[in-house]
Coordinates of C-alpha atoms and ligand atoms in Angstrom, one line a residue:
M1370 CA -0.9 11.6 -27.2
I1371 CA 0.5 7.9 -27.8
T1372 CA 4.7 8.4 -28.6
E1373 CA 6.3 6.5 -30.4
R1374 CA 8.6 5.5 -28.0
T1375 CA 5.9 4.0 -26.6
K1376 CA 4.0 2.6 -29.1
K1377 CA 7.5 0.7 -30.2
I1378 CA 7.0 -1.6 -27.2
F1379 CA 3.4 -2.0 -27.0
G1380 CA 2.2 -0.9 -31.4
N1381 CA -0.6 0.5 -31.8
I1382 CA -3.2 0.7 -28.6
S1383 CA -6.7 1.7 -29.1
G1384 CA -8.3 3.9 -27.1
K1385 CA -10.2 1.3 -24.9
L1386 CA -6.8 -0.6 -23.6
W1387 CA -5.4 2.1 -22.9
N1388 CA -7.8 3.5 -21.2
D1389 CA -8.8 -0.6 -19.2
W1390 CA -6.1 -0.2 -15.7
H1391 CA -6.3 -4.5 -16.4
W1392 CA -3.6 -3.7 -19.6
Q1393 CA -1.6 -0.9 -18.2
L1394 CA -0.8 -3.3 -15.4
K1395 CA -0.8 -6.4 -17.2
N1396 CA 2.0 -3.6 -19.1
R1397 CA 3.4 -2.5 -16.7
I1398 CA 7.5 -2.8 -17.2
T1399 CA 9.6 -3.8 -15.2
D1400 CA 13.1 -3.8 -17.0
P1401 CA 14.3 -1.0 -17.6
K1402 CA 16.4 -2.2 -21.6
I1403 CA 12.4 -3.3 -22.7
A1404 CA 11.6 0.1 -22.4
G1405 CA 15.3 1.4 -23.5
I1406 CA 16.7 2.6 -21.2
E1407 CA 20.2 3.4 -21.5
D1408 CA 21.0 4.2 -18.4
D1409 CA 22.8 1.6 -16.4
C1410 CA 20.3 1.6 -13.5
R1411 CA 20.2 0.1 -10.1
G1412 CA 17.5 -0.2 -8.2
R1413 CA 14.1 -0.7 -7.6
F1414 CA 12.5 -0.2 -11.7
A1415 CA 8.6 -0.2 -13.2
V1416 CA 6.6 1.8 -14.8
T1417 CA 3.0 2.2 -16.0
P1418 CA 3.1 2.5 -19.3
H1419 CA 0.7 6.2 -18.9
Y1420 CA 3.5 7.5 -16.7
F1421 CA 6.3 6.5 -19.1
N1422 CA 4.1 7.9 -22.6
L1423 CA 4.0 10.9 -20.4
I1424 CA 8.6 11.3 -20.7
R1425 CA 9.9 12.9 -23.5
R1426 CA 13.5 12.6 -23.3
F1427 CA 15.2 9.8 -22.3
D1428 CA 17.4 10.8 -19.7
Q1429 CA 18.2 12.9 -16.7
S1430 CA 17.1 16.0 -18.8
D1431 CA 13.8 14.3 -18.4
P1432 CA 11.1 15.9 -14.9
I1433 CA 9.5 13.0 -15.2
Y1434 CA 12.2 9.7 -16.6
R1435 CA 14.5 11.5 -12.8
Q1436 CA 12.1 10.7 -11.4
I1437 CA 11.9 7.2 -11.5
V1438 CA 15.1 6.3 -13.7
P1439 CA 17.5 4.5 -10.2
I1440 CA 21.2 5.0 -10.9
D1441 CA 22.5 7.0 -8.4
A1442 CA 22.8 5.0 -5.8
D1443 CA 23.9 8.0 -3.9
Y1444 CA 24.4 6.5 -0.4
A1445 CA 24.9 11.0 1.3
S1446 CA 26.5 10.5 4.9
Y1447 CA 23.6 12.5 6.4
T1448 CA 20.8 9.9 4.1
R1449 CA 19.4 7.1 6.8
K1450 CA 18.0 4.1 5.5
D1451 CA 14.5 4.5 8.2
P1452 CA 15.5 8.6 8.0
F1453 CA 12.0 9.0 10.3
D1454 CA 12.7 5.7 11.9
E1455 CA 9.0 4.7 11.6
E1456 CA 10.1 0.9 12.0
S1457 CA 10.2 1.4 15.9
H1458 CA 7.2 3.7 15.5
M1459 CA 4.9 0.7 14.8
P1460 CA 2.8 -0.1 18.4
V1461 CA 1.1 -3.2 16.3
S1462 CA 2.9 -4.6 12.2
G1463 CA 1.7 -2.1 9.5
L1464 CA 0.5 0.8 12.0
I1465 CA 2.6 4.0 11.8
V1466 CA 2.1 6.0 14.9
R1467 CA 4.4 9.4 14.3
Y1468 CA 1.7 11.3 15.9
P1469 CA -0.7 11.7 19.1
D1470 CA -4.1 12.0 17.1
R1471 CA -3.1 10.3 13.2
G1472 CA -2.3 6.4 12.6
L1473 CA -0.6 6.0 9.9
V1474 CA -1.3 1.8 7.8
V1475 CA 1.0 1.1 5.7
T1476 CA -1.2 -1.6 3.6
T1477 CA 0.8 -2.4 0.6
D1478 CA 4.8 -2.5 -0.6
F1479 CA 3.4 -2.4 -3.7
C1480 CA 3.6 0.8 -6.2
Y1481 CA 2.6 0.7 -10.3
T1482 CA 5.3 3.3 -10.2
Y1483 CA 9.0 3.6 -8.4
C1484 CA 9.5 7.1 -7.3
Q1485 CA 14.0 7.4 -6.7
F1486 CA 13.1 9.9 -3.7
C1487 CA 10.3 7.4 -1.5
T1488 CA 10.9 7.9 2.2
R1489 CA 9.2 4.7 1.8
K1490 CA 12.3 3.4 0.1
W1491 CA 13.3 1.6 3.3
R1492 CA 10.3 -0.9 2.8
W1493 CA 11.3 -1.5 -0.1
G1494 CA 13.6 -4.9 0.0
K1495 CA 10.5 -6.5 1.8
S1496 CA 8.8 -6.2 -2.2
G1497 CA 5.2 -7.4 -2.6
E1498 CA 3.9 -7.3 1.0
Q1499 CA 0.4 -6.7 1.0
I1500 CA -1.4 -6.4 4.7
T1501 CA -4.7 -9.1 5.1
I1502 CA -8.4 -8.7 6.3
S1503 CA -7.2 -10.6 9.2
R1504 CA -4.2 -8.4 9.7
F1505 CA -5.7 -4.7 9.4
E1506 CA -8.3 -7.0 12.0
K1507 CA -5.5 -6.2 14.2
I1508 CA -4.9 -2.9 13.3
A1509 CA -8.5 -2.2 14.1
E1510 CA -8.3 -4.1 17.3
Y1511 CA -5.1 -2.0 18.9
L1512 CA -7.1 1.2 17.2
E1513 CA -10.6 0.9 19.0
N1514 CA -8.3 0.9 23.0
H1515 CA -6.4 3.6 21.8
S1516 CA -9.2 6.6 20.5
H1517 CA -7.4 9.2 21.5
I1518 CA -6.1 8.2 17.0
R1519 CA -9.2 10.7 15.5
E1520 CA -7.8 9.8 11.7
L1521 CA -6.9 7.2 10.2
I1522 CA -4.5 7.1 6.4
F1523 CA -4.3 4.4 4.1
S1524 CA -0.7 4.8 2.4
G1525 CA 1.7 2.6 0.7
G1526 CA 3.1 2.3 -1.4
D1527 CA 0.1 2.9 -2.9
A1528 CA -3.4 2.0 -0.8
L1529 CA -5.7 2.7 -4.5
T1530 CA -4.1 -0.2 -5.7
L1531 CA -5.2 -2.7 -3.3
N1532 CA -7.9 -4.6 -5.5
D1533 CA -11.4 -3.3 -4.0
E1534 CA -12.8 -6.3 -2.1
T1535 CA -10.4 -5.4 -0.3
I1536 CA -10.3 -1.1 -0.6
E1537 CA -13.9 -1.8 0.1
R1538 CA -13.7 -4.5 4.1
M1539 CA -11.1 -1.9 4.8
L1540 CA -13.2 1.4 4.3
S1541 CA -15.6 -0.3 6.3
I1542 CA -14.3 -1.6 10.0
T1543 CA -12.6 1.1 10.1
R1544 CA -15.8 3.1 9.6
S1545 CA -16.6 1.3 12.7
I1546 CA -14.5 2.4 14.2
K1547 CA -16.2 4.4 16.7
S1548 CA -13.1 6.9 17.6
I1549 CA -12.1 7.2 13.7
K1550 CA -13.4 10.8 12.1
V1551 CA -11.8 11.4 9.4
I1552 CA -10.2 8.8 6.3
R1553 CA -7.1 9.5 4.5
I1554 CA -6.1 7.6 1.1
A1555 CA -2.5 8.7 -0.2
T1556 CA -1.8 7.7 -3.8
R1557 CA 0.2 8.6 -6.6
V1558 CA -3.2 6.3 -9.0
P1559 CA -4.5 9.8 -10.3
A1560 CA -0.6 10.6 -11.6
F1561 CA 0.9 7.3 -12.7
M1562 CA -2.3 4.9 -13.5
P1563 CA -4.8 7.7 -13.6
Q1564 CA -7.1 4.3 -16.0
R1565 CA -7.4 2.7 -12.0
I1566 CA -10.5 5.2 -10.3
T1567 CA -13.3 3.3 -12.0
E1568 CA -16.5 3.4 -11.5
N1569 CA -16.8 1.1 -8.9
L1570 CA -14.1 1.8 -7.3
S1571 CA -15.5 5.6 -7.2
S1572 CA -18.2 4.2 -6.3
I1573 CA -16.9 2.6 -3.1
I1574 CA -15.4 5.6 -2.2
K1575 CA -18.5 6.9 -1.8
K1576 CA -20.0 5.1 0.5
F1577 CA -17.7 6.2 2.6
S1578 CA -17.0 9.6 2.1
P1579 CA -16.4 12.4 3.6
I1580 CA -13.2 11.1 2.9
W1581 CA -9.6 13.1 1.8
I1582 CA -7.8 11.5 -0.2
M1583 CA -3.9 13.3 -1.0
T1584 CA -2.7 12.6 -4.2
H1585 CA 0.5 12.9 -5.5
F1586 CA 1.7 15.1 -8.6
N1587 CA 5.1 16.9 -8.9
H1588 CA 5.6 18.1 -13.3
P1589 CA 2.4 19.3 -14.7
R1590 CA 3.2 17.6 -17.2
E1591 CA 1.5 14.2 -14.7
L1592 CA -1.8 16.9 -14.6
T1593 CA -3.2 14.7 -18.1
H1594 CA -7.1 14.5 -19.3
E1595 CA -6.8 10.8 -17.2
S1596 CA -6.3 12.4 -14.6
S1597 CA -8.5 14.8 -14.5
R1598 CA -11.0 12.4 -16.1
A1599 CA -9.8 10.3 -12.8
T1600 CA -10.5 13.6 -11.2
A1601 CA -13.3 15.0 -10.9
A1602 CA -14.9 11.3 -10.4
L1603 CA -12.8 11.1 -6.8
R1604 CA -14.4 14.5 -6.5
F1605 CA -18.3 13.3 -7.7
A1606 CA -18.2 10.6 -4.8
G1607 CA -18.0 13.2 -2.4
V1608 CA -13.6 12.9 -1.9
S1609 CA -12.4 16.6 -1.0
L1610 CA -8.4 16.7 -2.3
L1611 CA -5.5 17.9 -1.3
N1612 CA -1.5 18.0 -2.9
Q1613 CA 1.6 17.2 -1.9
S1614 CA 4.5 17.6 -3.8
V1615 CA 8.0 17.5 -3.5
L1616 CA 10.5 20.0 -3.9
L1617 CA 13.0 18.4 -6.6
K1618 CA 16.2 19.5 -7.9
G1619 CA 16.0 18.6 -11.9
V1620 CA 12.1 18.0 -12.1
N1621 CA 10.6 21.4 -10.7
D1622 CA 12.7 23.4 -8.7
N1623 CA 12.4 26.3 -11.5
Y1624 CA 9.8 29.2 -10.5
N1625 CA 7.5 28.5 -14.1
T1626 CA 7.0 24.5 -13.3
L1627 CA 5.5 25.3 -9.8
Y1628 CA 3.3 28.5 -10.7
E1629 CA 2.1 25.6 -13.6
L1630 CA 1.7 22.4 -11.2
F1631 CA 0.1 24.7 -8.2
S1632 CA -2.5 26.6 -10.9
K1633 CA -3.0 23.3 -13.2
L1634 CA -3.9 21.5 -9.9
Q1635 CA -7.1 24.4 -8.3
E1636 CA -7.8 23.7 -11.8
F1637 CA -8.2 20.7 -11.4
G1638 CA -10.3 21.4 -8.4
I1639 CA -7.0 20.4 -6.0
K1640 CA -6.0 22.6 -3.5
P1641 CA -2.0 22.7 -3.2
Y1642 CA -1.4 21.7 0.2
Y1643 CA 1.9 20.9 0.8
L1644 CA 5.4 20.7 -0.8
F1645 CA 8.0 18.7 0.5
S1646 CA 11.6 19.3 1.1
C1647 CA 13.4 16.4 -0.6
D1648 CA 13.2 13.7 2.7
P1649 CA 16.4 12.6 3.5
V1650 CA 16.3 8.8 2.1
Y1651 CA 19.4 7.6 0.3
G1652 CA 20.4 8.0 -3.0
T1653 CA 18.0 11.4 -3.1
E1654 CA 21.2 13.7 -2.9
K1655 CA 20.5 15.1 -7.1
F1656 CA 17.6 15.3 -5.9
K1657 CA 18.4 17.9 -3.2
V1658 CA 17.6 21.7 -3.1
P1659 CA 18.1 23.9 -1.0
I1660 CA 16.9 25.4 2.0
E1661 CA 16.6 28.8 0.8
Q1662 CA 15.5 28.6 -3.2
G1663 CA 12.4 26.9 -1.5
I1664 CA 11.3 29.6 0.3
E1665 CA 12.3 32.2 -2.3
F1666 CA 9.9 30.0 -5.3
I1667 CA 7.0 30.7 -2.6
E1668 CA 7.9 33.8 -2.4
R1669 CA 7.0 34.5 -5.4
L1670 CA 4.3 32.6 -6.0
V1671 CA 3.0 34.1 -2.5
K1672 CA 3.0 37.7 -4.2
E1673 CA 1.6 36.1 -7.9
L1674 CA -0.3 33.5 -7.2
G1675 CA -3.9 33.5 -5.5
G1676 CA -4.0 32.3 -2.0
I1677 CA -5.5 29.2 -3.5
A1678 CA -2.3 27.5 -5.1
I1679 CA 0.0 28.3 -2.9
P1680 CA 0.7 25.1 -1.1
R1681 CA 2.7 24.8 2.6
Y1682 CA 6.4 24.2 2.3
I1683 CA 7.7 21.7 4.9
A1684 CA 10.4 20.5 5.8
D1685 CA 9.8 16.8 7.8
V1686 CA 12.9 16.4 10.6
P1687 CA 13.5 13.3 11.8
G1688 CA 13.1 13.0 15.3
R1689 CA 11.0 16.6 15.0
S1690 CA 7.3 17.1 13.4
K1691 CA 6.8 18.8 10.4
L1692 CA 8.4 22.2 10.4
H1693 CA 6.2 24.5 8.4
I1694 CA 8.9 27.0 6.7
A1695 CA 7.3 29.2 4.5
P1696 CA 4.6 31.9 3.8
L1697 CA 5.4 32.7 6.8
R1698 CA 2.9 36.2 6.8
Q1699 CA 0.1 36.4 5.9
I1700 CA -1.5 34.5 1.9
E1701 CA -3.2 37.9 0.0
T1702 CA -5.9 35.5 -1.9
Ligands
SF4_259 S1 3.9 6.5 -4.7 FE1 4.4 6.8 -3.5 S2 4.5 5.1 -2.0 FE2 5.1 4.7 -3.7 S3 7.3 5.1 -4.7 FE3 6.0 6.3 -5.2 S4 6.4 8.6 -3.2 FE4 6.7 5.8 -2.5

């Protein structure tokens, strides 16, 4: 359903246009005033018409609005610009290696919509940077010489905002590296612009399957029928879908919302994989949920929801690897 607020900006849009990702990209809102946002915005802002249309209240009490509208430049002392010191873990430009067996390619600094709790906010100043094939070939050369890396993660920004040709070429090069056995793509496209999952993109992904795609849904309202269609197309392309959510105050920090989110993900054929405690990124004070509260949510979910729908509650701690917080006992299905 297109809301009155959306119609006010874009007029009466045909279904055909709405479902065309080129139209969604062209009409991405980058000026908060055009979106009718009265908050005093600071920081990076952009939203697709699709995601904008999910907003119901135009203030911080709305879980969609709250994720994307930058009002609190809250530089608390414990937060850090690059909390995981990723910049110093780049042996070659564009490749982060924080774990012995995995590498992460920063394919772009571009996203269709910007999350204000983003771990990689420290790169936002490098706006618009995108990987080139020649730079990726240098990464591939490094990987060939470091065969202990067996898994490659395409992230960003959002890897699925790149054009089809670049995605195809990078996947093809990756498949030619003998030591890379597993490919993962991390993306919020199925939430922000599901129209981008076209037949052509799905068939490219299928060619290089099996591929793992990590989606990122934080609220049940994000699981639209367009997202259902997009994730079904990915599943038919041989993709295994896992979801990473972030526990965010004022977005999903209540039991019923989490219950609905994880059950709906399971219905979509997406395994809820991680529920992250919000990373210590600057400007994220307003999103912090006490660890104890997260544990309570998970412990209750373990009792009331089937095991497949239970994610692991995780904190990524600067200077250490990911810490598993809950559930601590065996999950009953
Ligand atoms: S889509 Fe991912 S990379 Fe982009 S702003 Fe959101 S969390 Fe950050």
